[in-house]
Amino acid sequence: MFPKIIQTRCSRLTLVNLLACGVLSLFTATSHAENADLTLKSPNASSSVIRLNQVGYRTRANKVAIVLSQSTSEFEVVGAEGSEVVFRGKLSEPVVWEYSKESVQQADFSKLDSDGLYRLRVGKKLSSPFSISDAALDSVHEASIKSFYLNRASIELKTEYAGIFARKLGHPDTDVKVHGSAAGPLRETGSSISAPRGWYDAGDYGKYTVNSGISTYTMLLAFEHFSDEYKTLDLSIPESSNAIPDLLDEIKWNLDWLESMQDTDGGVYHKLTALNFSNLNTMPDQDVNQRWVIGKSVTAALDFAAVMAMASRVMSPYDAELDNVSQRYRKKAIRAYAWAKKHPDAIYKQPEDVSTGAYSDDEVSDEFAWAAAELFLLTKDKAYWNDYRQQELNLSAHLNWGNVSVLPLVSLVSFGEGLLGQNDYALVKKQLQSSADELLALHEGSAYNVAMNDGDFQWGSNSSALNNGLVLYQAYLSTMEEKYQTAALSTLDYVLGTNATGYSFVTGYGNLTPMHIHHRPSVADTLSIPVPGFLAGGPHTGRQDKCPYDGDLPATNYADIECSYSTNEIAINWNAPLVYILGAAVSQRD
Ligand code: 9MR
Ligand code: 9MR
């Protein structure tokens, strides 16, 4: 019999259900752990010895748990109630993971492919329950996308779509003032523009062009790579009944805003925020501070150009419904790129009267390469290709908002076959493959089965893991070699519980999951649970927020407290690769 597991009820969701499911899974799993007559009494005691994907494994997926070294060399998988043994295996040799200083062993139960609800047992220690089922990730996948809707600016979230997370409209952004740092001849300091919609960046209410760029691109890439899944996915958002796939509708909410960030000269505002962060305990509608467009930077222009070019390609099949949107995006992309070429030194500098996020980056060759590659793919104009080839890229730097070197390769390999000459295509493919091979080596050498290095344990470390997964997945798409898929999807297991903190980092999903994210609506609403589907930033030792922490190592320095914006905030550029990897996982076919 299929055990009582929430994923069965949540597998094919209406979105109202989804919101209930996000909440329910939080409590159902916890009560399993508490009620079962087992060695472990508290819901998180398992995390002290056995770490695994608390949300679940798809039936034929790779399944590896991490066990703190034990005196026995064997493990078992048992039914969730603790009785029958369904699988026996040997633990790997103990190895110390440098990032948590623990000696750990791997328990590989990939061969167990009968659906059910189970626990892992090592000696007398039992893990929290986990499911094996092809529907295991459906709910978290949909929630990871729905979280973008739940972080929309300029819209009331109605109960019909948002369930208990309904809230009033905040930040209409129809009267945004031009800051001195962003003024030009046609738009003077203090003049007003309208720039509504978009997603809030994170736990704050700012809208930042650079970070929006990589996030929107990643979502568009997910749509392109997993379109079979996304053409029919119903997210229960206000646009669900139109002719556009819901994921594209959601992305377009942000593109609508992004478009309006372009100045009349083609340059692009760096961000749209108040001068300072609002108090944490503030709902969107309560934050009525004046909002400003601030700065015009080369990175904003280039990221804007890259995303508008990509969006122009992806949206073009829907031009009839969307008022020829692809032509508009195309023109905007071309103009932003031309502005960037004229202003290569326009590095964003935070004005003295502003203290919101900076997203400043003075290494712009990667952004130039990315925008040039996207514009080449869109327009087929060789001038962009020549520009692309002039940039020197540091391909061993891992993907994040400030380093997008690998993105032009991802796009050129995915969409450039036939357009690039054979030799050029072979070259970009080889470069992408060698980035993936470096990550594969990290994965294979990792005691925790995750492709992460020192640099990845930074602000938003969970997204570093998933971005590495995204790059690994590109090698799978171009070679169809399973090892890349396995390594890519392991990053998902990592964020869903197979990590040294014992947390499943997606709100609402898992046995032990963040309850106190640094996210204004989650703090300020009257609910005791956070808004679901968000990925917490994750551990690293930066401690920029000066909050109290238990762990002090790269992989353990994490605290589920509101204070901790450096480890427990959420952000669109962290959720976007979560969506991508979940999209990859749910699209996995035999
Ligand atoms: O809430 C802000 C968060 O969204 C940012 O990521 C973070 C870093 O820029 O800053 C947070 O705001 C804090 C500010 O920097 C310092 N004073 C306390 C604020 C949190 O309430
Ligand atoms: O993700 C950003 C991280 O790389 C930076 O070190 C940090 C401080 O500048 O800012 C992070 O981004 C935050 C942004 O500045 C404001 N919105 C919330 C973002 C996530 O914490």
mmCIF file of N, CA, C and O and ligand atoms in Angstrom, residues 201-204 208 211 277 356-359 401 458-460 544 565 569-571 573-574, ligand 2:
data_model
loop_
_atom_site.group_PDB
_atom_site.id
_atom_site.type_symbol
_atom_site.label_atom_id
_atom_site.label_comp_id
_atom_site.label_asym_id
_atom_site.label_seq_id
_atom_site.Cartn_x
_atom_site.Cartn_y
_atom_site.Cartn_z
ATOM 1 N N ASP A 201 13.131 41.510 -5.147
ATOM 2 C CA ASP A 201 14.399 40.798 -5.287
ATOM 3 C C ASP A 201 14.516 39.639 -4.316
ATOM 4 O O ASP A 201 15.068 38.589 -4.637
ATOM 5 N N ALA A 202 14.013 39.842 -3.098
ATOM 6 C CA ALA A 202 14.423 38.928 -2.044
ATOM 7 C C ALA A 202 13.528 39.146 -0.841
ATOM 8 O O ALA A 202 12.319 39.294 -0.971
ATOM 9 N N GLY A 203 14.139 39.215 0.338
ATOM 10 C CA GLY A 203 13.391 39.526 1.545
ATOM 11 C C GLY A 203 13.133 41.010 1.669
ATOM 12 O O GLY A 203 12.386 41.453 2.546
ATOM 13 N N ASP A 204 13.782 41.799 0.817
ATOM 14 C CA ASP A 204 13.513 43.249 0.797
ATOM 15 C C ASP A 204 12.585 43.544 -0.381
ATOM 16 O O ASP A 204 12.232 42.655 -1.155
ATOM 17 N N TYR A 208 16.095 45.007 -8.596
ATOM 18 C CA TYR A 208 17.469 45.280 -9.018
ATOM 19 C C TYR A 208 17.701 44.659 -10.393
ATOM 20 O O TYR A 208 17.544 43.448 -10.575
ATOM 21 N N ASN A 211 20.382 41.589 -10.795
ATOM 22 C CA ASN A 211 19.962 40.312 -10.227
ATOM 23 C C ASN A 211 18.714 39.767 -10.904
ATOM 24 O O ASN A 211 18.519 38.559 -11.032
ATOM 25 N N PHE A 277 16.555 50.406 3.313
ATOM 26 C CA PHE A 277 15.676 49.262 3.537
ATOM 27 C C PHE A 277 14.593 49.652 4.540
ATOM 28 O O PHE A 277 14.872 50.328 5.540
ATOM 29 N N THR A 356 20.436 50.615 0.041
ATOM 30 C CA THR A 356 19.875 49.317 -0.373
ATOM 31 C C THR A 356 20.942 48.526 -1.134
ATOM 32 O O THR A 356 22.056 49.019 -1.338
ATOM 33 N N GLY A 357 20.617 47.310 -1.564
ATOM 34 C CA GLY A 357 21.614 46.410 -2.169
ATOM 35 C C GLY A 357 22.394 47.068 -3.303
ATOM 36 O O GLY A 357 21.839 47.862 -4.063
ATOM 37 N N ALA A 358 23.671 46.737 -3.407
ATOM 38 C CA ALA A 358 24.509 47.419 -4.396
ATOM 39 C C ALA A 358 24.628 46.647 -5.714
ATOM 40 O O ALA A 358 24.630 47.233 -6.784
ATOM 41 N N TYR A 359 24.727 45.347 -5.636
ATOM 42 C CA TYR A 359 24.954 44.542 -6.846
ATOM 43 C C TYR A 359 25.963 45.221 -7.772
ATOM 44 O O TYR A 359 25.755 45.331 -8.974
ATOM 45 N N TRP A 401 25.408 35.824 -9.647
ATOM 46 C CA TRP A 401 24.929 37.069 -10.264
ATOM 47 C C TRP A 401 26.081 37.929 -10.771
ATOM 48 O O TRP A 401 25.930 38.661 -11.738
ATOM 49 N N GLN A 458 29.493 30.990 0.096
ATOM 50 C CA GLN A 458 29.404 32.445 0.167
ATOM 51 C C GLN A 458 27.937 32.774 0.405
ATOM 52 O O GLN A 458 27.091 31.875 0.460
ATOM 53 N N TRP A 459 27.641 34.032 0.516
ATOM 54 C CA TRP A 459 26.259 34.516 0.656
ATOM 55 C C TRP A 459 25.407 33.864 -0.458
ATOM 56 O O TRP A 459 25.697 34.043 -1.644
ATOM 57 N N GLY A 460 24.402 33.118 -0.071
ATOM 58 C CA GLY A 460 23.598 32.409 -1.088
ATOM 59 C C GLY A 460 24.227 31.095 -1.518
ATOM 60 O O GLY A 460 24.070 30.663 -2.657
ATOM 61 N N GLN A 544 28.016 38.552 7.913
ATOM 62 C CA GLN A 544 27.862 39.992 7.672
ATOM 63 C C GLN A 544 26.762 40.583 8.548
ATOM 64 O O GLN A 544 26.776 41.773 8.854
ATOM 65 N N TYR A 565 20.260 37.795 7.708
ATOM 66 C CA TYR A 565 20.095 38.021 6.268
ATOM 67 C C TYR A 565 21.243 37.435 5.476
ATOM 68 O O TYR A 565 21.100 37.181 4.294
ATOM 69 N N GLU A 569 18.133 34.693 4.269
ATOM 70 C CA GLU A 569 17.236 35.465 3.409
ATOM 71 C C GLU A 569 16.827 34.558 2.233
ATOM 72 O O GLU A 569 17.325 33.433 2.108
ATOM 73 N N ILE A 570 15.929 34.998 1.431
ATOM 74 C CA ILE A 570 15.573 34.286 0.205
ATOM 75 C C ILE A 570 15.800 35.263 -0.932
ATOM 76 O O ILE A 570 15.899 36.469 -0.684
ATOM 77 N N ALA A 571 15.925 34.786 -2.169
ATOM 78 C CA ALA A 571 16.158 35.712 -3.276
ATOM 79 C C ALA A 571 15.783 35.052 -4.602
ATOM 80 O O ALA A 571 15.896 33.829 -4.743
ATOM 81 N N ASN A 573 17.275 35.113 -7.426
ATOM 82 C CA ASN A 573 18.374 34.456 -8.146
ATOM 83 C C ASN A 573 18.793 33.166 -7.461
ATOM 84 O O ASN A 573 19.578 32.404 -7.998
ATOM 85 N N TRP A 574 18.265 32.908 -6.273
ATOM 86 C CA TRP A 574 18.522 31.613 -5.627
ATOM 87 C C TRP A 574 17.407 30.647 -5.962
ATOM 88 O O TRP A 574 17.615 29.450 -6.140
HETATM 89 O O1 9MR B 2 23.388 38.060 -3.075
HETATM 90 C C1 9MR B 2 24.054 39.263 -2.736
HETATM 91 C C2 9MR B 2 25.416 38.929 -2.181
HETATM 92 O O2 9MR B 2 26.210 38.326 -3.180
HETATM 93 C C3 9MR B 2 26.078 40.177 -1.635
HETATM 94 O O3 9MR B 2 27.296 39.819 -1.009
HETATM 95 C C4 9MR B 2 25.147 40.858 -0.650
HETATM 96 C C5 9MR B 2 25.706 42.137 -0.047
HETATM 97 O O4 9MR B 2 25.859 43.122 -1.001
HETATM 98 O O5 9MR B 2 23.941 41.168 -1.291
HETATM 99 C C6 9MR B 2 23.231 40.043 -1.733
HETATM 100 O O6 9MR B 2 22.075 40.446 -2.360
HETATM 101 C C7 9MR B 2 21.075 41.059 -1.559
HETATM 102 C C8 9MR B 2 20.813 42.428 -2.155
HETATM 103 O O7 9MR B 2 21.922 43.244 -1.992
HETATM 104 C C9 9MR B 2 19.565 43.074 -1.588
HETATM 105 N N1 9MR B 2 18.445 42.194 -1.669
HETATM 106 C C10 9MR B 2 18.675 40.926 -0.989
HETATM 107 C C11 9MR B 2 19.829 40.199 -1.619
HETATM 108 C C12 9MR B 2 20.020 38.824 -1.010
HETATM 109 O O8 9MR B 2 20.484 38.880 0.296
#
